[in-house]
mmCIF file of C-alpha atoms in Angstrom:
data_model
loop_
_atom_site.group_PDB
_atom_site.id
_atom_site.type_symbol
_atom_site.label_atom_id
_atom_site.label_comp_id
_atom_site.label_asym_id
_atom_site.label_seq_id
_atom_site.Cartn_x
_atom_site.Cartn_y
_atom_site.Cartn_z
ATOM 1 C CA MET A 1 4.388 11.766 23.522
ATOM 2 C CA PHE A 2 3.546 8.134 24.671
ATOM 3 C CA ILE A 3 0.614 8.775 25.884
ATOM 4 C CA CYS A 4 -0.961 10.213 22.071
ATOM 5 C CA PHE A 5 0.655 8.056 20.375
ATOM 6 C CA ARG A 6 -0.810 5.659 21.357
ATOM 7 C CA LEU A 7 -4.247 7.434 21.566
ATOM 8 C CA GLN A 8 -3.576 7.982 17.630
ATOM 9 C CA PHE A 9 -2.650 3.658 17.740
ATOM 10 C CA LEU A 10 -5.713 2.455 19.663
ATOM 11 C CA GLN A 11 -8.108 5.044 16.918
ATOM 12 C CA LEU A 12 -6.388 3.321 13.736
ATOM 13 C CA GLN A 13 -6.678 0.118 15.647
ATOM 14 C CA ARG A 14 -9.778 0.641 15.663
ATOM 15 C CA ASN A 15 -10.242 2.361 11.560
ATOM 16 C CA ILE A 16 -9.187 -1.025 10.543
ATOM 17 C CA ARG A 17 -12.580 -2.845 11.403
ATOM 18 C CA ASN A 18 -14.630 0.893 11.211
ATOM 19 C CA THR A 19 -12.821 2.026 7.708
ATOM 20 C CA CYS A 20 -12.397 5.618 9.343
ATOM 21 C CA VAL A 21 -11.379 8.163 7.345
ATOM 22 C CA LEU A 22 -8.121 10.410 9.130
ATOM 23 C CA GLN A 23 -6.637 13.532 7.965
ATOM 24 C CA ASN A 24 -3.288 14.478 8.750
ATOM 25 C CA LEU A 25 -2.713 11.747 11.227
ATOM 26 C CA LEU A 26 0.827 11.764 11.222
ATOM 27 C CA PRO A 27 3.694 11.792 8.425
ATOM 28 C CA ILE A 28 3.001 9.601 5.464
ATOM 29 C CA SER A 29 5.851 6.777 6.222
ATOM 30 C CA SER A 30 4.663 6.764 10.201
ATOM 31 C CA SER A 31 1.101 6.517 9.316
ATOM 32 C CA PHE A 32 1.263 3.329 6.477
ATOM 33 C CA ASN A 33 4.505 2.157 9.125
ATOM 34 C CA LEU A 34 1.819 2.733 12.285
ATOM 35 C CA TYR A 35 -1.062 0.650 10.025
ATOM 36 C CA LEU A 36 0.514 -2.363 8.912
ATOM 37 C CA SER A 37 2.218 -2.328 12.417
ATOM 38 C CA THR A 38 -1.896 -1.893 13.589
ATOM 39 C CA ALA A 39 -2.999 -4.684 11.022
ATOM 40 C CA ALA A 40 0.423 -6.826 12.401
ATOM 41 C CA LYS A 41 -1.313 -6.448 16.270
ATOM 42 C CA ILE A 42 -4.392 -8.033 14.990
ATOM 43 C CA ILE A 43 -3.735 -11.094 13.027
ATOM 44 C CA ASP A 44 -0.338 -11.532 14.425
ATOM 45 C CA ILE A 45 1.262 -10.751 11.376
ATOM 46 C CA LYS A 46 4.575 -11.790 13.100
ATOM 47 C CA ASP A 47 3.663 -15.238 13.214
ATOM 48 C CA GLU A 48 5.789 -17.460 10.907
ATOM 49 C CA ASN A 49 2.051 -18.353 9.508
ATOM 50 C CA ASN A 50 0.970 -15.188 8.165
ATOM 51 C CA ARG A 51 0.870 -14.505 4.615
ATOM 52 C CA VAL A 52 0.720 -11.104 2.818
ATOM 53 C CA LEU A 53 0.761 -10.820 -0.573
ATOM 54 C CA PHE A 54 1.887 -7.232 -1.910
ATOM 55 C CA LEU A 55 1.450 -6.094 -5.386
ATOM 56 C CA GLY A 56 3.513 -3.783 -7.392
ATOM 57 C CA ASN A 57 5.948 -2.635 -10.062
ATOM 58 C CA ASP A 58 8.267 0.809 -9.384
ATOM 59 C CA ASN A 59 10.062 2.890 -7.150
ATOM 60 C CA PHE A 60 6.760 3.544 -4.718
ATOM 61 C CA SER A 61 6.297 -0.011 -4.626
ATOM 62 C CA VAL A 62 9.520 -1.065 -2.868
ATOM 63 C CA SER A 63 8.944 2.130 -0.752
ATOM 64 C CA CYS A 64 6.121 0.491 0.653
ATOM 65 C CA LEU A 65 7.453 -3.123 0.846
ATOM 66 C CA ARG A 66 10.185 -1.755 3.069
ATOM 67 C CA ALA A 67 8.057 -0.218 5.317
ATOM 68 C CA VAL A 68 5.898 -3.770 4.798
ATOM 69 C CA GLU A 69 8.922 -5.365 5.564
ATOM 70 C CA GLU A 70 9.502 -3.679 9.151
ATOM 71 C CA VAL A 71 6.749 -5.341 10.384
ATOM 72 C CA VAL A 72 7.000 -9.378 9.189
ATOM 73 C CA HIS A 73 7.591 -12.203 10.765
ATOM 74 C CA SER A 74 9.685 -13.116 8.226
ATOM 75 C CA LYS A 75 10.032 -12.908 4.387
ATOM 76 C CA LYS A 76 8.974 -16.302 4.250
ATOM 77 C CA CYS A 77 5.514 -14.520 5.428
ATOM 78 C CA LEU A 78 5.312 -12.681 1.819
ATOM 79 C CA THR A 79 4.399 -12.393 -1.383
ATOM 80 C CA VAL A 80 5.189 -10.009 -4.330
ATOM 81 C CA VAL A 81 3.438 -10.042 -7.666
ATOM 82 C CA VAL A 82 4.735 -7.595 -9.613
ATOM 83 C CA SER A 83 3.601 -7.465 -14.253
ATOM 84 C CA ASN A 84 7.687 -7.682 -15.455
ATOM 85 C CA PRO A 85 10.311 -10.333 -13.332
ATOM 86 C CA SER A 86 12.695 -7.010 -14.832
ATOM 87 C CA ASN A 87 10.878 -3.863 -13.470
ATOM 88 C CA ILE A 88 11.896 -2.175 -10.054
ATOM 89 C CA LEU A 89 10.046 -4.085 -7.728
ATOM 90 C CA GLY A 90 10.983 -7.766 -9.254
ATOM 91 C CA LYS A 91 14.529 -7.111 -9.354
ATOM 92 C CA TYR A 92 13.808 -6.058 -5.875
ATOM 93 C CA ALA A 93 12.309 -9.519 -4.688
ATOM 94 C CA ALA A 94 15.012 -11.471 -6.370
ATOM 95 C CA LYS A 95 17.335 -9.535 -4.242
ATOM 96 C CA ASN A 96 15.884 -9.618 -1.452
ATOM 97 C CA SER A 97 15.529 -13.785 -1.496
ATOM 98 C CA ILE A 98 11.403 -12.699 -1.316
ATOM 99 C CA ASN A 99 8.899 -15.290 -3.035
ATOM 100 C CA THR A 100 7.418 -13.468 -6.290
ATOM 101 C CA PHE A 101 4.900 -14.381 -8.906
ATOM 102 C CA LEU A 102 3.631 -12.250 -12.045
ATOM 103 C CA TRP A 103 0.938 -11.399 -12.593
ATOM 104 C CA GLU A 104 -0.868 -13.272 -15.374
ATOM 105 C CA ASP A 105 0.238 -16.421 -13.595
ATOM 106 C CA LEU A 106 -1.462 -15.625 -10.091
ATOM 107 C CA LYS A 107 -4.684 -14.400 -12.612
ATOM 108 C CA SER A 108 -4.846 -17.552 -13.913
ATOM 109 C CA LYS A 109 -4.073 -19.613 -11.221
ATOM 110 C CA ASP A 110 -6.559 -21.712 -9.379
ATOM 111 C CA ASN A 111 -6.111 -23.001 -5.984
ATOM 112 C CA SER A 112 -6.070 -22.643 -2.135
ATOM 113 C CA ASP A 113 -3.723 -20.024 -0.829
ATOM 114 C CA VAL A 114 -5.324 -17.777 1.690
ATOM 115 C CA PHE A 115 -3.280 -14.386 2.839
ATOM 116 C CA ASP A 116 -3.696 -12.578 6.618
ATOM 117 C CA ILE A 117 -3.827 -8.829 4.175
ATOM 118 C CA GLY A 118 -3.049 -7.363 0.883
ATOM 119 C CA ILE A 119 -1.098 -4.246 -0.167
ATOM 120 C CA VAL A 120 -1.292 -2.649 -3.563
ATOM 121 C CA ALA A 121 1.082 -0.089 -4.165
ATOM 122 C CA SER A 122 1.222 1.864 -7.862
ATOM 123 C CA PHE A 123 -0.088 -1.252 -9.702
ATOM 124 C CA GLY A 124 -2.489 -0.528 -11.777
ATOM 125 C CA HIS A 125 -3.967 -4.036 -12.635
ATOM 126 C CA LEU A 126 -7.598 -3.860 -11.455
ATOM 127 C CA ILE A 127 -7.448 -6.902 -8.573
ATOM 128 C CA PRO A 128 -10.372 -9.051 -8.926
ATOM 129 C CA LYS A 129 -12.548 -10.034 -6.178
ATOM 130 C CA ARG A 130 -11.752 -14.245 -5.584
ATOM 131 C CA ILE A 131 -8.087 -12.479 -4.984
ATOM 132 C CA ILE A 132 -9.274 -9.167 -2.610
ATOM 133 C CA GLU A 133 -11.151 -12.254 -0.774
ATOM 134 C CA LYS A 134 -8.320 -14.589 -0.758
ATOM 135 C CA CYS A 135 -6.899 -11.965 2.326
ATOM 136 C CA GLN A 136 -8.455 -11.733 5.490
ATOM 137 C CA LEU A 137 -8.649 -8.434 6.482
ATOM 138 C CA GLY A 138 -8.837 -7.096 2.321
ATOM 139 C CA ILE A 139 -6.558 -5.698 0.657
ATOM 140 C CA LEU A 140 -5.094 -1.569 1.410
ATOM 141 C CA ASN A 141 -4.458 0.165 -1.733
ATOM 142 C CA VAL A 142 -1.265 3.021 -1.282
ATOM 143 C CA HIS A 143 -2.102 5.439 -3.747
ATOM 144 C CA GLY A 144 -0.322 8.986 -5.064
ATOM 145 C CA SER A 145 -2.821 11.431 -4.527
ATOM 146 C CA LEU A 146 -5.800 12.700 -2.003
ATOM 147 C CA LEU A 147 -8.199 10.283 -3.132
ATOM 148 C CA PRO A 148 -10.857 10.545 -4.257
ATOM 149 C CA LYS A 149 -8.804 13.214 -6.672
ATOM 150 C CA TYR A 150 -6.924 11.626 -9.247
ATOM 151 C CA ARG A 151 -7.871 7.945 -9.059
ATOM 152 C CA GLY A 152 -6.498 5.952 -11.169
ATOM 153 C CA ALA A 153 -3.282 6.167 -13.316
ATOM 154 C CA ALA A 154 -0.916 8.545 -12.802
ATOM 155 C CA PRO A 155 -2.305 10.490 -10.312
ATOM 156 C CA ILE A 156 1.699 12.443 -10.015
ATOM 157 C CA SER A 157 1.973 13.564 -12.552
ATOM 158 C CA ARG A 158 -1.823 14.439 -13.528
ATOM 159 C CA ALA A 159 -1.133 17.442 -10.475
ATOM 160 C CA ILE A 160 2.085 18.134 -11.885
ATOM 161 C CA CYS A 161 0.047 18.704 -15.810
ATOM 162 C CA ASN A 162 -2.740 21.134 -13.744
ATOM 163 C CA GLY A 163 -0.370 23.105 -11.809
ATOM 164 C CA ASP A 164 -1.822 22.189 -8.194
ATOM 165 C CA THR A 165 -0.120 23.464 -4.553
ATOM 166 C CA GLU A 166 -0.341 20.159 -3.151
ATOM 167 C CA THR A 167 -1.249 16.171 -3.448
ATOM 168 C CA GLY A 168 -1.021 13.795 -1.060
ATOM 169 C CA VAL A 169 -0.665 9.743 -0.228
ATOM 170 C CA SER A 170 -4.153 7.733 0.646
ATOM 171 C CA ILE A 171 -4.117 4.797 2.099
ATOM 172 C CA MET A 172 -7.384 2.836 1.169
ATOM 173 C CA LYS A 173 -9.440 -0.104 1.476
ATOM 174 C CA ILE A 174 -10.050 -1.506 -2.620
ATOM 175 C CA ALA A 175 -13.498 -2.608 -3.411
ATOM 176 C CA PRO A 176 -14.395 -4.877 -6.057
ATOM 177 C CA HIS A 177 -14.426 -4.103 -9.989
ATOM 178 C CA LYS A 178 -13.380 -0.564 -9.669
ATOM 179 C CA PHE A 179 -10.045 1.370 -9.396
ATOM 180 C CA ASP A 180 -9.229 3.742 -6.402
ATOM 181 C CA VAL A 181 -12.773 3.189 -4.847
ATOM 182 C CA GLY A 182 -13.924 2.466 -1.173
ATOM 183 C CA PRO A 183 -13.111 3.561 2.076
ATOM 184 C CA VAL A 184 -10.293 5.957 2.883
ATOM 185 C CA LEU A 185 -8.145 5.396 6.132
ATOM 186 C CA ILE A 186 -5.169 7.351 5.992
ATOM 187 C CA ARG A 187 -5.113 10.836 3.675
ATOM 188 C CA ARG A 188 -1.721 12.920 4.205
ATOM 189 C CA LYS A 189 -1.316 16.224 2.270
ATOM 190 C CA CYS A 190 2.091 16.985 0.622
ATOM 191 C CA LYS A 191 3.315 20.255 -1.327
ATOM 192 C CA ILE A 192 4.456 20.032 -5.254
ATOM 193 C CA HIS A 193 7.116 22.418 -5.286
ATOM 194 C CA PRO A 194 7.875 24.896 -8.133
ATOM 195 C CA HIS A 195 9.536 23.251 -11.042
ATOM 196 C CA VAL A 196 9.600 19.630 -9.247
ATOM 197 C CA ARG A 197 8.833 17.255 -11.435
ATOM 198 C CA SER A 198 7.217 13.684 -11.007
ATOM 199 C CA PRO A 199 10.237 10.913 -10.511
ATOM 200 C CA GLU A 200 11.080 13.567 -8.003
ATOM 201 C CA LEU A 201 7.997 13.792 -6.618
ATOM 202 C CA THR A 202 7.106 10.461 -6.376
ATOM 203 C CA GLU A 203 10.575 9.462 -4.276
ATOM 204 C CA ILE A 204 9.644 12.635 -2.094
ATOM 205 C CA MET A 205 6.612 10.953 -1.239
ATOM 206 C CA ALA A 206 7.499 7.477 -1.179
ATOM 207 C CA GLU A 207 9.994 9.187 1.722
ATOM 208 C CA ALA A 208 8.742 11.554 3.438
#
């Protein structure tokens, strides 16, 4: 078991640099946590001087942020970006004393802030190239579909409305100027059970 895990870890470490496609490697949450842990190893993210930029808005975002919190040195390493401070992610960040920016402020802010890695989870805004370039390892997007299917907004709702029997989560490295376009690093399938609703499936996908 340990040898198998170690081989998966080393393969994923190479993929951060080489952007190879992995399918069905681990359960969704395990894949995400392992990817973040591998990134942390490469850039020594547990060093208190390193920084993570996290962008999101909803329950799915909160679940992903909790995974990020497990691998950073401290909450001081984190900067959370939200569209509205009163949304669930904004409230979570405030409650847990995590540094927070409004999206409009970050877009218009002209400063020298740099980050080691960026994470986007259910954010809904196109990330400008200049913000992507502020992140040493680029920005990862955690998307609620098996990309390239259902790019863009509301992928979970669209899968249900179209009567799909499966969907999934993809982790990709985002490219400038386009939504949900870039090298897919991890893709994991998830069954859609009959009569499930979007909030229920979102929770299943975020916490599986």
